[in-house]
Amino acid sequence: DAGVIQSPRHEVTEMGQEVTLRCKPISGHDYLFWYRQTMMRGLELLIYFNNNVPIDDSGMPEDRFSAKMPNASFSTLKIQPSEPRDSAVYFCASSLRRRPYNEQFFGPGTRLTVL
Amino acid sequence: AQTVTQSQPEMSVQEAETVTLSCTYDTSESDYYLFWYKQPPSRQMILVIRQEAYKQQNATENRFSVNFQKAAKSFSLKISDSQLGDAAMYFCASSGGSQGNLIFGKGTKLSVKP
């Protein structure tokens, strides 16, 4: 099992540019989560999907952020335009809706730096 | 709404000693799981231990064990024989029976002194 795969691992971009983060969940998992982690705000849930359908996007900070899950094996988180305050580590996680409930498997994260 | 509270932002332990990290939670669900995740400096989130609410016996994984007090809604993590590699951020989390997500606490940063 390859685990949750995220790309890129590091991204450095300039303010105003579009950023796309990618995630491949564990095969067979039916939930996918996007988190953001900063020193100031800790670990924040941005959005999560069930069977490719967004369930809760209340954590998405503003309209500059969007997420899609076109199929069960791929999801993207897009920031357009990016701002310095978006600098953070972004995690993708996946889980299966069965016992043990909601145990999440995390990817290695993408460290985003917006200059 | 479900909440998870970790009241100790930072903890420190001497190598080979025992340390306990605190966690309290609030849920209206009757069927749920509790988890402890470890995040070392590498940033990778690693599951340390899980506890099913219906099980009275406390979960144990090698040097890691929990003290699950269901009535008090308390779920503490005990690390025995602490090692330098245990230094990390530890997150407590709870699941809900009807929801698909986990509710995370804000984390406790554990330092291990040689």
mmCIF file of C-alpha atoms in Angstrom:
data_model
loop_
_atom_site.group_PDB
_atom_site.id
_atom_site.type_symbol
_atom_site.label_atom_id
_atom_site.label_comp_id
_atom_site.label_asym_id
_atom_site.label_seq_id
_atom_site.Cartn_x
_atom_site.Cartn_y
_atom_site.Cartn_z
ATOM 1 C CA ASP A 1 0.000 0.000 0.000
ATOM 2 C CA ALA A 2 1.569 3.270 -1.139
ATOM 3 C CA GLY A 3 -0.244 5.415 1.389
ATOM 4 C CA VAL A 4 -1.598 8.875 0.670
ATOM 5 C CA ILE A 5 0.475 10.630 -1.968
ATOM 6 C CA GLN A 6 0.801 14.388 -2.189
ATOM 7 C CA SER A 7 2.580 16.546 -4.702
ATOM 8 C CA PRO A 8 4.536 18.678 -4.773
ATOM 9 C CA ARG A 9 6.297 18.265 -1.425
ATOM 10 C CA HIS A 10 7.510 21.846 -1.532
ATOM 11 C CA GLU A 11 6.171 24.804 -3.459
ATOM 12 C CA VAL A 12 7.570 28.305 -3.544
ATOM 13 C CA THR A 13 5.627 30.878 -5.489
ATOM 14 C CA GLU A 14 5.108 34.583 -5.712
ATOM 15 C CA MET A 15 2.103 36.467 -4.503
ATOM 16 C CA GLY A 16 -0.673 36.510 -7.064
ATOM 17 C CA GLN A 17 0.252 33.244 -8.713
ATOM 18 C CA GLU A 18 -2.019 30.238 -8.915
ATOM 19 C CA VAL A 19 -1.052 27.232 -6.815
ATOM 20 C CA THR A 20 -2.380 23.704 -7.269
ATOM 21 C CA LEU A 21 -1.788 20.994 -4.692
ATOM 22 C CA ARG A 22 -2.493 17.373 -5.563
ATOM 23 C CA CYS A 23 -3.505 14.329 -3.590
ATOM 24 C CA LYS A 24 -3.978 10.657 -4.316
ATOM 25 C CA PRO A 25 -5.843 8.883 -1.490
ATOM 26 C CA ILE A 26 -5.393 5.290 -0.459
ATOM 27 C CA SER A 27 -7.192 3.023 -2.879
ATOM 28 C CA GLY A 28 -10.647 2.084 -1.633
ATOM 29 C CA HIS A 29 -10.961 4.912 0.864
ATOM 30 C CA ASP A 30 -14.199 6.844 0.557
ATOM 31 C CA TYR A 31 -13.324 9.987 2.518
ATOM 32 C CA LEU A 32 -10.740 12.595 1.613
ATOM 33 C CA PHE A 33 -9.702 15.552 3.751
ATOM 34 C CA TRP A 34 -7.668 18.699 3.174
ATOM 35 C CA TYR A 35 -6.001 20.353 6.192
ATOM 36 C CA ARG A 36 -3.840 23.402 6.653
ATOM 37 C CA GLN A 37 -1.286 23.680 9.445
ATOM 38 C CA THR A 38 0.386 26.858 10.676
ATOM 39 C CA MET A 39 2.125 27.788 13.888
ATOM 40 C CA MET A 40 -0.500 30.397 14.668
ATOM 41 C CA ARG A 41 -3.663 28.472 13.873
ATOM 42 C CA GLY A 42 -2.592 24.871 14.302
ATOM 43 C CA LEU A 43 -4.271 22.140 12.276
ATOM 44 C CA GLU A 44 -7.374 23.341 10.424
ATOM 45 C CA LEU A 45 -9.795 21.249 8.398
ATOM 46 C CA LEU A 46 -10.449 23.031 5.128
ATOM 47 C CA ILE A 47 -12.808 20.662 3.308
ATOM 48 C CA TYR A 48 -13.684 17.015 3.090
ATOM 49 C CA PHE A 49 -15.259 14.754 0.501
ATOM 50 C CA ASN A 50 -17.246 11.558 0.716
ATOM 51 C CA ASN A 51 -17.412 9.454 -2.432
ATOM 52 C CA ASN A 52 -16.024 12.422 -4.399
ATOM 53 C CA VAL A 53 -18.761 14.786 -3.174
ATOM 54 C CA PRO A 54 -17.825 17.771 -0.970
ATOM 55 C CA ILE A 55 -19.497 17.356 2.409
ATOM 56 C CA ASP A 56 -18.237 20.290 4.423
ATOM 57 C CA ASP A 57 -16.275 23.212 3.044
ATOM 58 C CA SER A 58 -16.900 25.567 5.941
ATOM 59 C CA GLY A 59 -13.189 25.629 6.709
ATOM 60 C CA MET A 60 -12.189 27.024 3.341
ATOM 61 C CA PRO A 61 -10.875 30.464 4.257
ATOM 62 C CA GLU A 62 -12.162 32.428 1.280
ATOM 63 C CA ASP A 63 -13.118 32.293 -2.364
ATOM 64 C CA ARG A 64 -9.499 32.161 -3.430
ATOM 65 C CA PHE A 65 -9.480 28.540 -2.276
ATOM 66 C CA SER A 66 -11.197 25.782 -4.213
ATOM 67 C CA ALA A 67 -11.035 22.000 -4.081
ATOM 68 C CA LYS A 68 -12.156 19.310 -6.465
ATOM 69 C CA MET A 69 -12.300 15.556 -6.509
ATOM 70 C CA PRO A 70 -13.029 14.464 -10.077
ATOM 71 C CA ASN A 71 -12.650 10.776 -9.249
ATOM 72 C CA ALA A 72 -11.960 8.453 -6.355
ATOM 73 C CA SER A 73 -8.211 8.526 -6.836
ATOM 74 C CA PHE A 74 -7.428 12.203 -7.239
ATOM 75 C CA SER A 75 -8.120 15.547 -5.613
ATOM 76 C CA THR A 76 -6.771 19.063 -6.012
ATOM 77 C CA LEU A 77 -6.652 22.115 -3.796
ATOM 78 C CA LYS A 78 -6.218 25.337 -5.715
ATOM 79 C CA ILE A 79 -5.353 28.802 -4.460
ATOM 80 C CA GLN A 80 -5.869 31.649 -6.907
ATOM 81 C CA PRO A 81 -4.459 34.209 -6.388
ATOM 82 C CA SER A 82 -2.055 33.186 -3.661
ATOM 83 C CA GLU A 83 -1.061 35.510 -0.824
ATOM 84 C CA PRO A 84 1.828 35.389 1.687
ATOM 85 C CA ARG A 85 -0.607 34.487 4.471
ATOM 86 C CA ASP A 86 -1.399 31.254 2.634
ATOM 87 C CA SER A 87 2.082 30.002 3.498
ATOM 88 C CA ALA A 88 1.553 26.799 5.473
ATOM 89 C CA VAL A 89 1.817 23.047 5.323
ATOM 90 C CA TYR A 90 -1.148 21.496 3.563
ATOM 91 C CA PHE A 91 -2.074 17.917 4.375
ATOM 92 C CA CYS A 92 -4.309 15.510 2.570
ATOM 93 C CA ALA A 93 -5.756 12.532 4.448
ATOM 94 C CA SER A 94 -8.090 9.692 3.581
ATOM 95 C CA SER A 95 -10.215 7.257 5.546
ATOM 96 C CA LEU A 96 -12.737 4.498 5.257
ATOM 97 C CA ARG A 97 -16.182 4.688 6.809
ATOM 98 C CA ARG A 98 -15.994 1.541 8.825
ATOM 99 C CA ARG A 99 -14.546 0.483 12.158
ATOM 100 C CA PRO A 100 -12.277 1.907 13.466
ATOM 101 C CA TYR A 101 -14.397 4.899 12.569
ATOM 102 C CA ASN A 102 -12.738 7.624 10.661
ATOM 103 C CA GLU A 103 -9.150 6.626 11.328
ATOM 104 C CA GLN A 104 -7.349 8.951 8.991
ATOM 105 C CA PHE A 105 -4.183 8.263 7.046
ATOM 106 C CA PHE A 106 -2.189 11.343 6.265
ATOM 107 C CA GLY A 107 0.023 12.219 3.356
ATOM 108 C CA PRO A 108 3.468 13.752 3.904
ATOM 109 C CA GLY A 109 2.171 17.280 3.353
ATOM 110 C CA THR A 110 3.033 20.089 0.957
ATOM 111 C CA ARG A 111 4.998 22.993 2.361
ATOM 112 C CA LEU A 112 3.789 26.107 0.557
ATOM 113 C CA THR A 113 5.722 29.357 0.682
ATOM 114 C CA VAL A 114 4.210 32.435 -0.940
ATOM 115 C CA LEU A 115 6.657 35.295 -1.318
ATOM 116 C CA ALA B 1 -20.748 20.383 18.521
ATOM 117 C CA GLN B 2 -17.953 17.981 19.278
ATOM 118 C CA THR B 3 -14.865 19.393 20.932
ATOM 119 C CA VAL B 4 -11.463 18.044 21.911
ATOM 120 C CA THR B 5 -9.337 19.889 24.456
ATOM 121 C CA GLN B 6 -5.660 19.426 25.159
ATOM 122 C CA SER B 7 -4.845 21.666 28.090
ATOM 123 C CA GLN B 8 -1.060 21.253 27.985
ATOM 124 C CA PRO B 9 0.508 23.178 25.100
ATOM 125 C CA GLU B 10 3.964 21.878 26.050
ATOM 126 C CA MET B 11 5.350 19.082 28.189
ATOM 127 C CA SER B 12 8.841 17.908 29.004
ATOM 128 C CA VAL B 13 10.116 14.535 30.189
ATOM 129 C CA GLN B 14 13.466 13.065 31.046
ATOM 130 C CA GLU B 15 14.655 10.202 28.890
ATOM 131 C CA ALA B 16 13.542 6.818 30.318
ATOM 132 C CA GLU B 17 10.871 8.456 32.474
ATOM 133 C CA THR B 18 7.097 8.326 32.092
ATOM 134 C CA VAL B 19 4.901 11.177 30.926
ATOM 135 C CA THR B 20 1.130 11.566 30.606
ATOM 136 C CA LEU B 21 -0.544 13.838 28.080
ATOM 137 C CA SER B 22 -4.084 14.966 28.855
ATOM 138 C CA CYS B 23 -7.105 15.118 26.590
ATOM 139 C CA THR B 24 -10.776 15.724 27.240
ATOM 140 C CA TYR B 25 -13.532 15.525 24.685
ATOM 141 C CA ASP B 26 -17.199 16.214 24.350
ATOM 142 C CA THR B 27 -19.479 14.261 22.076
ATOM 143 C CA SER B 28 -23.144 13.377 21.943
ATOM 144 C CA GLU B 29 -22.419 10.208 20.006
ATOM 145 C CA SER B 30 -22.691 6.850 21.714
ATOM 146 C CA ASP B 31 -20.479 5.017 19.246
ATOM 147 C CA TYR B 32 -17.130 6.647 18.622
ATOM 148 C CA TYR B 33 -13.383 6.181 18.552
ATOM 149 C CA LEU B 34 -10.581 8.182 20.081
ATOM 150 C CA PHE B 35 -7.114 8.522 18.623
ATOM 151 C CA TRP B 36 -3.698 9.849 19.455
ATOM 152 C CA TYR B 37 -1.551 11.009 16.540
ATOM 153 C CA LYS B 38 2.128 11.873 16.690
ATOM 154 C CA GLN B 39 3.740 14.505 14.479
ATOM 155 C CA PRO B 40 7.554 14.464 14.675
ATOM 156 C CA PRO B 41 9.710 17.203 13.126
ATOM 157 C CA SER B 42 9.387 15.410 9.789
ATOM 158 C CA ARG B 43 5.746 16.638 9.805
ATOM 159 C CA GLN B 44 4.334 13.186 9.049
ATOM 160 C CA MET B 45 1.169 12.475 11.047
ATOM 161 C CA ILE B 46 1.426 9.017 12.540
ATOM 162 C CA LEU B 47 -1.283 7.121 14.373
ATOM 163 C CA VAL B 48 -0.036 6.115 17.818
ATOM 164 C CA ILE B 49 -3.036 4.423 19.392
ATOM 165 C CA ARG B 50 -6.816 4.140 19.121
ATOM 166 C CA GLN B 51 -9.592 3.395 21.607
ATOM 167 C CA GLU B 52 -13.122 2.233 20.910
ATOM 168 C CA ALA B 53 -15.670 3.850 23.203
ATOM 169 C CA TYR B 54 -17.474 0.553 23.845
ATOM 170 C CA LYS B 55 -14.365 -1.154 25.125
ATOM 171 C CA GLN B 56 -13.663 -0.679 28.800
ATOM 172 C CA GLN B 57 -10.160 -2.046 28.569
ATOM 173 C CA ASN B 58 -7.545 0.616 27.958
ATOM 174 C CA ALA B 59 -5.646 0.298 24.696
ATOM 175 C CA THR B 60 -1.918 -0.408 24.774
ATOM 176 C CA GLU B 61 0.714 -0.297 22.047
ATOM 177 C CA ASN B 62 4.167 -1.178 23.355
ATOM 178 C CA ARG B 63 5.300 1.803 25.470
ATOM 179 C CA PHE B 64 2.129 3.770 24.736
ATOM 180 C CA SER B 65 -1.070 3.285 26.703
ATOM 181 C CA VAL B 66 -4.197 5.256 27.358
ATOM 182 C CA ASN B 67 -6.318 5.968 30.402
ATOM 183 C CA PHE B 68 -9.856 6.110 29.052
ATOM 184 C CA GLN B 69 -12.402 7.467 31.501
ATOM 185 C CA LYS B 70 -15.649 7.446 29.554
ATOM 186 C CA ALA B 71 -17.853 9.068 32.169
ATOM 187 C CA ALA B 72 -15.373 11.880 32.630
ATOM 188 C CA LYS B 73 -14.795 12.082 28.858
ATOM 189 C CA SER B 74 -11.080 11.888 29.442
ATOM 190 C CA PHE B 75 -8.531 10.160 27.201
ATOM 191 C CA SER B 76 -4.953 10.595 28.365
ATOM 192 C CA LEU B 77 -1.841 9.128 26.744
ATOM 193 C CA LYS B 78 0.914 7.618 28.843
ATOM 194 C CA ILE B 79 4.369 7.159 27.372
ATOM 195 C CA SER B 80 6.613 4.863 29.391
ATOM 196 C CA ASP B 81 10.400 4.670 29.145
ATOM 197 C CA SER B 82 10.464 7.856 27.063
ATOM 198 C CA GLN B 83 12.940 7.929 24.217
ATOM 199 C CA LEU B 84 14.469 10.824 22.307
ATOM 200 C CA GLY B 85 12.454 9.760 19.276
ATOM 201 C CA ASP B 86 9.227 10.400 21.176
ATOM 202 C CA ALA B 87 9.831 14.142 20.944
ATOM 203 C CA ALA B 88 6.988 15.410 18.786
ATOM 204 C CA MET B 89 3.643 17.162 18.697
ATOM 205 C CA TYR B 90 0.847 14.894 19.894
ATOM 206 C CA PHE B 91 -2.740 15.361 18.792
ATOM 207 C CA CYS B 92 -5.807 13.858 20.398
ATOM 208 C CA ALA B 93 -8.820 13.290 18.134
ATOM 209 C CA SER B 94 -12.337 11.929 18.328
ATOM 210 C CA SER B 95 -14.691 10.567 15.712
ATOM 211 C CA GLY B 96 -18.440 10.849 15.551
ATOM 212 C CA GLY B 97 -20.788 8.053 14.678
ATOM 213 C CA SER B 98 -22.725 10.007 12.069
ATOM 214 C CA GLN B 99 -19.961 12.218 10.785
ATOM 215 C CA GLY B 100 -17.081 11.340 8.541
ATOM 216 C CA ASN B 101 -14.429 13.529 10.060
ATOM 217 C CA LEU B 102 -12.203 13.640 13.120
ATOM 218 C CA ILE B 103 -12.176 16.462 15.636
ATOM 219 C CA PHE B 104 -8.615 17.311 16.627
ATOM 220 C CA GLY B 105 -7.263 19.018 19.715
ATOM 221 C CA LYS B 106 -4.694 21.779 19.377
ATOM 222 C CA GLY B 107 -1.831 19.485 20.272
ATOM 223 C CA THR B 108 0.793 19.079 22.977
ATOM 224 C CA LYS B 109 4.449 19.565 22.152
ATOM 225 C CA LEU B 110 6.533 16.969 23.967
ATOM 226 C CA SER B 111 10.243 17.472 24.559
ATOM 227 C CA VAL B 112 12.483 14.639 25.747
ATOM 228 C CA LYS B 113 15.613 15.582 27.658
ATOM 229 C CA PRO B 114 18.675 13.299 27.473
#
